[in-house]
Coordinates of N, CA and C in Angstrom, one line a residue:
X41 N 2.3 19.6 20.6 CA 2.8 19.2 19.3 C 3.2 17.8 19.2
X42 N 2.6 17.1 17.8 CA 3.1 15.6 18.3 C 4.2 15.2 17.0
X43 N 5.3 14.9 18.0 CA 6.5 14.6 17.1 C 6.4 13.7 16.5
X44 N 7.6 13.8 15.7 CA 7.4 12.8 14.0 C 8.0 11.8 14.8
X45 N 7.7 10.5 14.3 CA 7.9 9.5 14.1 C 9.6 8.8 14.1
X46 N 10.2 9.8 13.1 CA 11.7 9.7 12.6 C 11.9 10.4 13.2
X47 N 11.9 11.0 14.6 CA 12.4 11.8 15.7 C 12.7 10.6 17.0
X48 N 11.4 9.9 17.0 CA 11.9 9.3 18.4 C 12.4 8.0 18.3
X49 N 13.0 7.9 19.3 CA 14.5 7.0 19.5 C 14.0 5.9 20.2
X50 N 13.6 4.7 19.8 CA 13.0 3.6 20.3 C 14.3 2.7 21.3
X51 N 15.5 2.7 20.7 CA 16.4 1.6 20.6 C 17.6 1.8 19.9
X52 N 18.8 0.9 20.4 CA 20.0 1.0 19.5 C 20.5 -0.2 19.4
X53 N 21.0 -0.5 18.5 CA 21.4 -1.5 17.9 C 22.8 -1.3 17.4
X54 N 23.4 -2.0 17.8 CA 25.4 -1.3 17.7 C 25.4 0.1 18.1
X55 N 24.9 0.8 18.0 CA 25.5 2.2 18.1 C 24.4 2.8 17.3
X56 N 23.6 2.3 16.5 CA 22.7 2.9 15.2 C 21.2 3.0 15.8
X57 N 20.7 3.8 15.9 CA 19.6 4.5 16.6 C 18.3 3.7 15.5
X58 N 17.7 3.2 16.5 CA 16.1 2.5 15.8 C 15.3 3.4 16.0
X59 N 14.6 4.7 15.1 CA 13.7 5.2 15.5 C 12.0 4.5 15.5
X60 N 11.0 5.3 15.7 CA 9.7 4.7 16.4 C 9.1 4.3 14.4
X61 N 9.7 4.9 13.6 CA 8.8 4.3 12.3 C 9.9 3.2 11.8
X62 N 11.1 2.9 11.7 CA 11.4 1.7 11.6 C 10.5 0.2 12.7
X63 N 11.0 0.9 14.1 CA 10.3 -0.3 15.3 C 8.9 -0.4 14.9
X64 N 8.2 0.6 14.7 CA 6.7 -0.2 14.4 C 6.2 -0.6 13.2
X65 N 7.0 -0.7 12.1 CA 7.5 -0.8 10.8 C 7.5 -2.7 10.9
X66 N 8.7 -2.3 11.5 CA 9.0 -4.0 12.1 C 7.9 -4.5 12.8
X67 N 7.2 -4.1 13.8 CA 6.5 -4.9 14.5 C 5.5 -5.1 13.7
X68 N 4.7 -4.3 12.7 CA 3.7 -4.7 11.6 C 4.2 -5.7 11.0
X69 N 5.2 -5.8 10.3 CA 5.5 -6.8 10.1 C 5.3 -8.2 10.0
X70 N 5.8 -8.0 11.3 CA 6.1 -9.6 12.2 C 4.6 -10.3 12.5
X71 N 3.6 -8.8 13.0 CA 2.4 -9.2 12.5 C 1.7 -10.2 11.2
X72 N 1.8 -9.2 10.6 CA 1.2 -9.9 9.2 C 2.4 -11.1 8.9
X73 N 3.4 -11.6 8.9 CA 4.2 -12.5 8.8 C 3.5 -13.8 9.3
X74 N 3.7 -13.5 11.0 CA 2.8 -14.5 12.0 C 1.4 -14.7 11.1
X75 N 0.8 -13.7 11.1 CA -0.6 -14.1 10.4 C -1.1 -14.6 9.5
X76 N -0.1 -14.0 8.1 CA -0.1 -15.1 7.2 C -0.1 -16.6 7.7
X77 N 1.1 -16.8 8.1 CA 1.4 -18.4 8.4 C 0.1 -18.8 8.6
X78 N -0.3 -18.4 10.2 CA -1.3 -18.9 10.8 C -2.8 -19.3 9.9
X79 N -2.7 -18.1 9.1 CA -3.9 -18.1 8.4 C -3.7 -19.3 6.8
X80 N -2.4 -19.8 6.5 CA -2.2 -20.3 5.3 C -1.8 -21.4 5.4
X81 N -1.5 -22.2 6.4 CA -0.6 -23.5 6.9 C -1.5 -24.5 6.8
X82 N -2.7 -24.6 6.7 CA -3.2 -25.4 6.5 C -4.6 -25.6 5.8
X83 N -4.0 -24.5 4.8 CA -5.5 -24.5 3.2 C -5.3 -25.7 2.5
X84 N -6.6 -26.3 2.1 CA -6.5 -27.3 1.3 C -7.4 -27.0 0.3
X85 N -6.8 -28.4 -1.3 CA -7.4 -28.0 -2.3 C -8.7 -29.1 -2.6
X86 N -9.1 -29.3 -1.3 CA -10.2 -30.3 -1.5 C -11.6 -30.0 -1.6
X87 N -12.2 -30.4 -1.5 CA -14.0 -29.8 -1.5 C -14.7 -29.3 -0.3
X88 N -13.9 -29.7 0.8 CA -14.0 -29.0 2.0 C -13.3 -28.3 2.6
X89 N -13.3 -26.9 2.7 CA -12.3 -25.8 3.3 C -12.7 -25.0 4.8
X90 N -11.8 -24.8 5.3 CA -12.5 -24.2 6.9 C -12.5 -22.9 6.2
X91 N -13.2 -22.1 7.5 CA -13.8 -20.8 7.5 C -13.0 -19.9 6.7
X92 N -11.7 -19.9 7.7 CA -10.2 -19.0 7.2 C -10.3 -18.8 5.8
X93 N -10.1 -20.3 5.6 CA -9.6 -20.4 3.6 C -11.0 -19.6 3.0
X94 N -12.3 -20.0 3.4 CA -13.2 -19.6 2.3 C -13.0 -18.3 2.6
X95 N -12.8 -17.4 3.6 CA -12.7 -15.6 3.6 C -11.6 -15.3 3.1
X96 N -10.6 -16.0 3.4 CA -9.0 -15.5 2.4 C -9.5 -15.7 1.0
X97 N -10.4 -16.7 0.3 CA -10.5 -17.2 -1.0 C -11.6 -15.9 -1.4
X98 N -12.5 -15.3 -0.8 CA -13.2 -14.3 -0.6 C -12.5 -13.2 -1.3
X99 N -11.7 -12.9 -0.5 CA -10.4 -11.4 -0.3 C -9.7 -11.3 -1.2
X100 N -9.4 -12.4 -1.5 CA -8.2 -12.5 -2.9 C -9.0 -12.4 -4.1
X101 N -10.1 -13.1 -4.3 CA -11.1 -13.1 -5.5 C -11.9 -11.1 -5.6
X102 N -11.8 -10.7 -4.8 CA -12.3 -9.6 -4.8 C -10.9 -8.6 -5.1
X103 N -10.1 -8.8 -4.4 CA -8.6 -8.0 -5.1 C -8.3 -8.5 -6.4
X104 N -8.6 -9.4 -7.2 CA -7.9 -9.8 -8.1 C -9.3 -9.3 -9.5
X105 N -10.8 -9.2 -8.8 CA -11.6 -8.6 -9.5 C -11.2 -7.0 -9.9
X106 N -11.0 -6.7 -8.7 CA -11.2 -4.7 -8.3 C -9.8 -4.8 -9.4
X107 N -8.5 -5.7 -9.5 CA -7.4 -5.0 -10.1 C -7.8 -5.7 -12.0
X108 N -8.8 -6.3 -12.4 CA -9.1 -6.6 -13.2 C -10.1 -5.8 -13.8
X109 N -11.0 -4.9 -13.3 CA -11.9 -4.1 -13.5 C -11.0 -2.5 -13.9
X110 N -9.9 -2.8 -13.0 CA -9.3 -0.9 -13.3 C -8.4 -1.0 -14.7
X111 N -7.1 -2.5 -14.3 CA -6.0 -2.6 -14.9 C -6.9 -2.9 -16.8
X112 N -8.2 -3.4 -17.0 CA -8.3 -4.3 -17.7 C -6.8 -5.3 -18.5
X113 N -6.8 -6.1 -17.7 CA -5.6 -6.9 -17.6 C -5.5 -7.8 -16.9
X114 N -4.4 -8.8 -17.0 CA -4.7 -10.3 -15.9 C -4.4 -9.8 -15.1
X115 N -5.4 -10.0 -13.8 CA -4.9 -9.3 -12.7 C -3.7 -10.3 -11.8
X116 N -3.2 -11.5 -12.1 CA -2.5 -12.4 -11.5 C -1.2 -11.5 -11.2
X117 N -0.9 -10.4 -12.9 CA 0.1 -10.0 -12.9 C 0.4 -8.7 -11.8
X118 N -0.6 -8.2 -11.4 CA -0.3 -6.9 -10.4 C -0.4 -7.7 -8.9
X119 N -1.3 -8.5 -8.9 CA -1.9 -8.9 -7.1 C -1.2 -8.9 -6.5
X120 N 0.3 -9.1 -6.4 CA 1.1 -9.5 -5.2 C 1.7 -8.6 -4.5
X121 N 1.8 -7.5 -5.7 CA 2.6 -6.3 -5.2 C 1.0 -5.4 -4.6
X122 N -0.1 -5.2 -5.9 CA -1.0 -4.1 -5.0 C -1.6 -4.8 -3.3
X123 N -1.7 -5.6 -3.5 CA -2.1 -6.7 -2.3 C -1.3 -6.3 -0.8
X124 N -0.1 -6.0 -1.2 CA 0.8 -5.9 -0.2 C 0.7 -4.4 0.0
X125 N 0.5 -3.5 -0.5 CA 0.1 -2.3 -0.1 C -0.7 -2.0 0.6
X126 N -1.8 -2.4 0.2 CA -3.4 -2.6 0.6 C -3.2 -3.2 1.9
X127 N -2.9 -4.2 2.0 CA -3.1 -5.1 3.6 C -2.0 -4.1 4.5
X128 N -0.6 -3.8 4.1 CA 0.0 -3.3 5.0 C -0.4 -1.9 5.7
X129 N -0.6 -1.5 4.3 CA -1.4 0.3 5.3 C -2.7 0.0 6.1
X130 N -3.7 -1.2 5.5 CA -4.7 -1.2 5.8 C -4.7 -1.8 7.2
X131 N -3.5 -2.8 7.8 CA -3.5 -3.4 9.1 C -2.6 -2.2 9.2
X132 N -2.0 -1.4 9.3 CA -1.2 -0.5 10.5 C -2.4 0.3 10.4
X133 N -3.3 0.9 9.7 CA -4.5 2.2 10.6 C -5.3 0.9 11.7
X134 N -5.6 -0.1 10.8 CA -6.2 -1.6 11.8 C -6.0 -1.3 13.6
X135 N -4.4 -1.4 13.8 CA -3.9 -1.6 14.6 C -3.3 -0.5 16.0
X136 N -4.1 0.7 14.9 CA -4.2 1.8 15.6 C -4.7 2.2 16.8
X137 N -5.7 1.0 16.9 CA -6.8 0.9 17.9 C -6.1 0.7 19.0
X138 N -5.0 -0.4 19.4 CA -3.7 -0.4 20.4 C -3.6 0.9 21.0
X139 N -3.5 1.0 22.3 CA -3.3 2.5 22.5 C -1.7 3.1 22.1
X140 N -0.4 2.2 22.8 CA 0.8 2.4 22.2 C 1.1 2.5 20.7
X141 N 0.6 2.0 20.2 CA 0.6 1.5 18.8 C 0.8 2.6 18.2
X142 N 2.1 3.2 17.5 CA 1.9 4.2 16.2 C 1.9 4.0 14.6
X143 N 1.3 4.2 14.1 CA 1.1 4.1 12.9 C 2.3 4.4 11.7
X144 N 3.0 3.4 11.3 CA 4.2 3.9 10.1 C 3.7 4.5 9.2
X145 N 2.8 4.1 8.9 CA 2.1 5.2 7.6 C 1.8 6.5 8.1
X146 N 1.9 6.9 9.1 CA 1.9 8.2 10.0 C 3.5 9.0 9.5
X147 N 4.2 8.5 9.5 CA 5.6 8.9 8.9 C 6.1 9.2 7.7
X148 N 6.4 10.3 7.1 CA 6.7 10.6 5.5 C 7.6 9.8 5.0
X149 N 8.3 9.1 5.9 CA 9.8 8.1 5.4 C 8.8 6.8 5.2
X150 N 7.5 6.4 5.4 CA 7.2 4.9 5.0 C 6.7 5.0 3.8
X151 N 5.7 6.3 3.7 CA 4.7 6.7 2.6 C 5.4 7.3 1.4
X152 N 6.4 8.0 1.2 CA 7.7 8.2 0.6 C 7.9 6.6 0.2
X153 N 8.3 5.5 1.1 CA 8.9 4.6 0.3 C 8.4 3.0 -0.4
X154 N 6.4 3.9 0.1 CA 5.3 3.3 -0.9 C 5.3 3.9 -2.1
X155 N 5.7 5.0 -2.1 CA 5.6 6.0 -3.3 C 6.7 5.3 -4.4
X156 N 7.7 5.5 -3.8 CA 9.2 4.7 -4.6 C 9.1 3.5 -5.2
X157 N 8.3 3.0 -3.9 CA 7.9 1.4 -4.9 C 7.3 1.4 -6.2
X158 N 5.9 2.0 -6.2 CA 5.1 2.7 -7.1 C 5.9 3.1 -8.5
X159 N 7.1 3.8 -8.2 CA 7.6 4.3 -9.2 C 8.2 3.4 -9.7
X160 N 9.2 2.8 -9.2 CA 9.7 1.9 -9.9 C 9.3 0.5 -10.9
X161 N 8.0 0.6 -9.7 CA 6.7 -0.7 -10.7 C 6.5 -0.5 -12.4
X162 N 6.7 1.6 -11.9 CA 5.7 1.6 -13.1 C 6.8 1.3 -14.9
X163 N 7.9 1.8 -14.3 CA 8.3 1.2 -15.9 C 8.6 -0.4 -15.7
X164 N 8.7 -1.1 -15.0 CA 8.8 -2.7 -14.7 C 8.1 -3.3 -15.8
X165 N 6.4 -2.8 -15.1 CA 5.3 -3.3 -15.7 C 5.1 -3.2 -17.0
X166 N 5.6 -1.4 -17.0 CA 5.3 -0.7 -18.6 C 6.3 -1.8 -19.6
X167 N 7.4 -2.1 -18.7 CA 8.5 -3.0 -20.2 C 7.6 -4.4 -20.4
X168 N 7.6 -5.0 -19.3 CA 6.3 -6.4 -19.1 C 5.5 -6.2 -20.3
X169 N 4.8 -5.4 -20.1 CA 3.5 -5.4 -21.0 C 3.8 -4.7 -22.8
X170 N 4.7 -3.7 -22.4 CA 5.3 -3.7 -23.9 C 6.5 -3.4 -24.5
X171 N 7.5 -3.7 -24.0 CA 8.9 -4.1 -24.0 C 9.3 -2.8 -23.9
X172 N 11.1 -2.9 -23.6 CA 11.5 -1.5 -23.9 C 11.1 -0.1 -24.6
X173 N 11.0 -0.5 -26.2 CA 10.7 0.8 -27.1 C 9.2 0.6 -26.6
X174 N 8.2 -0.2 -26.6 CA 6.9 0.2 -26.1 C 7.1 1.3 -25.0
X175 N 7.3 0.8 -24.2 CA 6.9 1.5 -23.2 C 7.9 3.2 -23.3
X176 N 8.8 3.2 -23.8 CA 9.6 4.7 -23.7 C 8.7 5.6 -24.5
X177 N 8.0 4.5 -25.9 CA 7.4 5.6 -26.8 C 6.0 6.4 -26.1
X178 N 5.8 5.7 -24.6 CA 4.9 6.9 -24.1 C 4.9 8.2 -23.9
X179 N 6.2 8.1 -23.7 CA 6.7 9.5 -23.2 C 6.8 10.9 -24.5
X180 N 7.0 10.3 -25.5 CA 6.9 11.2 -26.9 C 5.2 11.0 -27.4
X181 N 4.6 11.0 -26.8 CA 3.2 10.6 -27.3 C 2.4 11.4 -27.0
X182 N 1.7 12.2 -27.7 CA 1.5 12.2 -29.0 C 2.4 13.1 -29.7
X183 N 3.1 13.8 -29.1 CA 4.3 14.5 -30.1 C 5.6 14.3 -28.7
X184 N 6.6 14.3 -29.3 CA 7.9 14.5 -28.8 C 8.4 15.8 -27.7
X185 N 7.3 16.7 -28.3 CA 7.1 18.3 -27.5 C 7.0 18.1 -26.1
X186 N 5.7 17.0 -25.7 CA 5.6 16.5 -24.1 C 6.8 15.7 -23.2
X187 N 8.0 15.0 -24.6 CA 8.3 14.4 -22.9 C 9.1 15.1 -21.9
X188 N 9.4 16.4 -22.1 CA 9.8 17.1 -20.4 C 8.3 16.9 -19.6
X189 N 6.9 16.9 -20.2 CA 6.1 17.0 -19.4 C 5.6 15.7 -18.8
X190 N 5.7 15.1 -19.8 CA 5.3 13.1 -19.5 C 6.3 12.6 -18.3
X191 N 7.5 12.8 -18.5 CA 8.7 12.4 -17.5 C 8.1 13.2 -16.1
X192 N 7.7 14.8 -16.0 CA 7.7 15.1 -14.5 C 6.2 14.4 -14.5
X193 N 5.6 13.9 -15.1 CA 4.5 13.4 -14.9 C 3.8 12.7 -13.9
X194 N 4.9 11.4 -14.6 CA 5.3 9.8 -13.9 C 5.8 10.5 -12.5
X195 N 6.9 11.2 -12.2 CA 7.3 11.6 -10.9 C 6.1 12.2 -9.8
X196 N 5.6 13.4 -10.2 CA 4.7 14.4 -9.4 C 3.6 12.9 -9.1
X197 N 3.2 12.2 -10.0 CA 1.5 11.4 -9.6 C 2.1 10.9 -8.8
X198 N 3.1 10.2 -8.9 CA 3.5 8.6 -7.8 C 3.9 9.1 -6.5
X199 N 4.3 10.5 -6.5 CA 4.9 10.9 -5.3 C 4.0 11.7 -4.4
X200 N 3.2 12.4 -5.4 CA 1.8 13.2 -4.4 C 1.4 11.9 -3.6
X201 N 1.5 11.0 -4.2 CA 0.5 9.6 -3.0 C 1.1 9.8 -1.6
X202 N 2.5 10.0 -2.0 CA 3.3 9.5 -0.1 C 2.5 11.0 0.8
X203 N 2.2 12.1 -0.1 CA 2.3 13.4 0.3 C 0.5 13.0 1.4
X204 N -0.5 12.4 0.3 CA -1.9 12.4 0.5 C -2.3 11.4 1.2
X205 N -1.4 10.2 1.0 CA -1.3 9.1 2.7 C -0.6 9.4 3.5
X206 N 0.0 10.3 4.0 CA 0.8 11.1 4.9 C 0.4 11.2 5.5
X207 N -0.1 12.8 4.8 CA -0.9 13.9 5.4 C -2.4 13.7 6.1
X208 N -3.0 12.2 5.1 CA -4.4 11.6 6.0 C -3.9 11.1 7.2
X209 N -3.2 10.2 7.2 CA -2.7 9.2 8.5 C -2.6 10.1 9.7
X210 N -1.7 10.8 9.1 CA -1.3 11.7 10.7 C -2.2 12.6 10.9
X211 N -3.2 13.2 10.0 CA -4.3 14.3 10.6 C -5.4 13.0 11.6
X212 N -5.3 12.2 10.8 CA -5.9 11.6 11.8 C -5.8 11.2 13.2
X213 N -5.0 10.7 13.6 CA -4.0 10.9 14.8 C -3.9 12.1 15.7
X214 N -3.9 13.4 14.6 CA -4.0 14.4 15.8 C -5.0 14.4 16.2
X215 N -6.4 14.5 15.3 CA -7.8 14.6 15.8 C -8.0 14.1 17.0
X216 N -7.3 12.4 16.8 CA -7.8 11.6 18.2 C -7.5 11.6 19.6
X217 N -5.6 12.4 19.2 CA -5.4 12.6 20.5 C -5.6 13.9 20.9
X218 N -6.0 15.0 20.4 CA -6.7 15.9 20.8 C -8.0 16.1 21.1
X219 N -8.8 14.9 20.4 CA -10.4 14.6 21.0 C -9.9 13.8 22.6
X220 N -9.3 13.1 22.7 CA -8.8 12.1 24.0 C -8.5 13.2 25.1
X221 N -7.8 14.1 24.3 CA -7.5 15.2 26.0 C -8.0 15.8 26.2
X222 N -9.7 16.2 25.4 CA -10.5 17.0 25.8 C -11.7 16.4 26.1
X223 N -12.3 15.7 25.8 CA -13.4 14.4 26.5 C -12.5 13.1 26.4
X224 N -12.1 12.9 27.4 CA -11.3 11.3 27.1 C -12.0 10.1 27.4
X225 N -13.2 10.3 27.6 CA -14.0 9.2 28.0 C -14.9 8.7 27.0
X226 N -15.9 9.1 26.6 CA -17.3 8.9 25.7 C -17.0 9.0 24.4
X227 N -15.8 10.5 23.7 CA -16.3 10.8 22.5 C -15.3 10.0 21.4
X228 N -13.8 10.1 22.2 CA -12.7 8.9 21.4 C -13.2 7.8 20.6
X229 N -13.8 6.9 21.3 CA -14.4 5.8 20.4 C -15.3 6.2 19.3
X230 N -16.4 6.9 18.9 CA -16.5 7.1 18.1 C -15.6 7.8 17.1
X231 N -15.0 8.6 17.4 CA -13.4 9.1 16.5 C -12.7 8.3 15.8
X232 N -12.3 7.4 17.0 CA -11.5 6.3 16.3 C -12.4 5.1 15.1
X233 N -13.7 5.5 15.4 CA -14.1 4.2 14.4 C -13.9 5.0 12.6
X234 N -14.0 6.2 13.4 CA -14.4 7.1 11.8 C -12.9 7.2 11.3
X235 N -12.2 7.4 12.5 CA -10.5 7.2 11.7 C -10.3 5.5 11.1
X236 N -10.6 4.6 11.9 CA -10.5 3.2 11.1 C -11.2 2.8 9.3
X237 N -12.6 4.0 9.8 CA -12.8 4.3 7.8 C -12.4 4.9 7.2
X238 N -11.7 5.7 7.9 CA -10.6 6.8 6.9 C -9.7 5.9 6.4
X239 N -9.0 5.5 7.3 CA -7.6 4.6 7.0 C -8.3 3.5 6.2
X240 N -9.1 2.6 6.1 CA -9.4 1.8 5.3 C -9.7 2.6 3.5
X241 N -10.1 3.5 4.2 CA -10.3 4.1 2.6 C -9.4 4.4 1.8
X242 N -8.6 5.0 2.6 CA -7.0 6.3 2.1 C -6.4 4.5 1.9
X243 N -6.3 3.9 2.3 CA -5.5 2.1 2.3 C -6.2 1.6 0.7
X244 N -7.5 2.2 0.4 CA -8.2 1.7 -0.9 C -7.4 2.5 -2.3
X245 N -7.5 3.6 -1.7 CA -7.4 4.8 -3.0 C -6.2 4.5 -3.2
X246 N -4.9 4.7 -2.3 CA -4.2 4.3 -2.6 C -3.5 2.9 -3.1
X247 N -4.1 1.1 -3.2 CA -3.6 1.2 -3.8 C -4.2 0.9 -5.2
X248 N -5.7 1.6 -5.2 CA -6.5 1.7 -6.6 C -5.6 2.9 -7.7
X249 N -5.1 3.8 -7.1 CA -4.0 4.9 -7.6 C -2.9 4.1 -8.6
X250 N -2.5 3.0 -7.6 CA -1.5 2.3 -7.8 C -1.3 1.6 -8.9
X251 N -2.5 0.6 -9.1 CA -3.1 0.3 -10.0 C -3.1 0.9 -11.6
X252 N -4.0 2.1 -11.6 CA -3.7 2.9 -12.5 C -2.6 3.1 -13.1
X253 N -1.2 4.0 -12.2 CA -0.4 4.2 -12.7 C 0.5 2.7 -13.0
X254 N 0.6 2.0 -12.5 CA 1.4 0.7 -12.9 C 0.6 0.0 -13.9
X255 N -0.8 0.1 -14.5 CA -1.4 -0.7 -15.5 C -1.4 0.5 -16.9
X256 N -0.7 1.8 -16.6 CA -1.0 2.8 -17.5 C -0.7 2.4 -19.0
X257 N 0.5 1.7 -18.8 CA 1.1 1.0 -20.4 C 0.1 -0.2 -20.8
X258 N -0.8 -0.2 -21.8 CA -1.4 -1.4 -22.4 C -0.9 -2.4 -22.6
X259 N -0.9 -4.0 -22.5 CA -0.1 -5.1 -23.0 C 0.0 -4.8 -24.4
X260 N 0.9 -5.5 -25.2 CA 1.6 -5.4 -26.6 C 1.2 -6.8 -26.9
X261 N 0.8 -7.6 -27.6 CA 1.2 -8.7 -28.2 C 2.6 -9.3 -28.7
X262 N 2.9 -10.4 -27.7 CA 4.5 -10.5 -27.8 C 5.4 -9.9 -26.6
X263 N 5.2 -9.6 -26.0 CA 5.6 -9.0 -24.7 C 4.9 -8.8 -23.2
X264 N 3.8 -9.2 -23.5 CA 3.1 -9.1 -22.0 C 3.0 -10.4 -22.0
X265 N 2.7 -10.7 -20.3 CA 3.1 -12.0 -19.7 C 2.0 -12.9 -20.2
X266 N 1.2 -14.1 -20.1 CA 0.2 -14.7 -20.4 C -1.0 -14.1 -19.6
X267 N -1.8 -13.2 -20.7 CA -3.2 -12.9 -19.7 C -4.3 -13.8 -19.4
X268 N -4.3 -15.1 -20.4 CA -5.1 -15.7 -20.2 C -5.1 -16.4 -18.5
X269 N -3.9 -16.6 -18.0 CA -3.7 -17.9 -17.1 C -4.1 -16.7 -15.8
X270 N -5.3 -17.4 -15.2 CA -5.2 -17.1 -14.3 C -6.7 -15.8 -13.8
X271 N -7.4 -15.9 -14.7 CA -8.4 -14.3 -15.1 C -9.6 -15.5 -15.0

């Protein structure tokens, strides 16, 4: 049986127990922190750019397409937050390959508090794009009959996500270490490539999901941010 994540006890810190999905929570982190830098410290806006910049300029033009194609909307206005979903689930299944390495998105307490984010985005955005009364009057729409149903709505979609990047992450993981202790030589590596397309995908859906429900409210004229700048 392979224990959860928020079970095991990495470290203490004053007295307060660091379990293994905070510690490798953090260590992703520090990763992508380092990386950034490394990767951003020295882009220029000149006519000649090294390799880095033109594949970062790549990656961003393609996120800011895919969130302009779903949202129809400036995508300037979502990229930073779906961006950061996308790279962080997508480098912890990445990083899986490490043999120590466990995966935070393997834990219901990280994917739970992707989900939260999610929620919270969504009326953010919804006031952004069409102020207060815009965005409430969704919930009575088309009759006032639905909003007990519109309200569990918004909750059940945003929250099945933590349930369906969970439940992928960690089935994955068992597969591998149950393929590992029964051919541990030959068959793993192919496993793990098919779990690194899993996790890149379940890393897509999710934060294409995202997308949707945070672009769900239309811009209003007079309340959404400037869509021209930046499309």
């Amino acid at each position: 049986m392979i224990e959860s994540l928020d079970y095991q006890i990495i470290f203490t810190i004053f007295g307060v127990p660091i379990n293994a999905t905070l510690f490798y929570t953090w260590l992703l982190m520090a990763v992508l922190i380092l990386g950034s830098w490394l990767a951003t410290h020295h882009l220029s806006t000149g006519p000649h750019i090294g390799r880095t910049q033109a594949v970062l300029e790549i990656l961003v033009g393609s996120f800011k397409q895919q969130i302009k194609d779903v949202a129809n909307d400036n995508p300037l206005k979502y990229l930073s937050f779906i961006s950061t979903l996308f790279v962080f689930i997508a480098f912890s299944n990445l990083l899986s390959i490490i043999p120590w390495f466990q995966q935070p998105t393997a834990s219901l307490s990280t994917t739970s508090a992707f989900a939260f984010c999610v929620f919270i985005a969504i009326p953010y955005y919804g006031i952004v794009n069409a102020g207060v009364r815009g965005y409430f009057k969704k919930f009575v729409s088309p009759t006032p009959i639905l909003l007990p149903l519109n309200i569990l709505s918004d909750f059940s979609s945003t929250f099945a996500l933590a349930f369906r990047l969970y439940g992928n992450m960690l089935s994955g993981g068992v597969i591998v270490s149950v393929v590992m202790m029964l051919v541990p030589f030959f068959v793993p590596l192919p496993v793990q490539l098919l779990g690194l397309l899993t996790g890149m995908i379940q890393a897509y859906i999710f934060a294409l999901l995202a997308i949707v429900y945070v672009s769900a409210v239309a811009p209003v004229e007079g309340f959404e941010l400037d869509t021209k700048k930046g499309e």
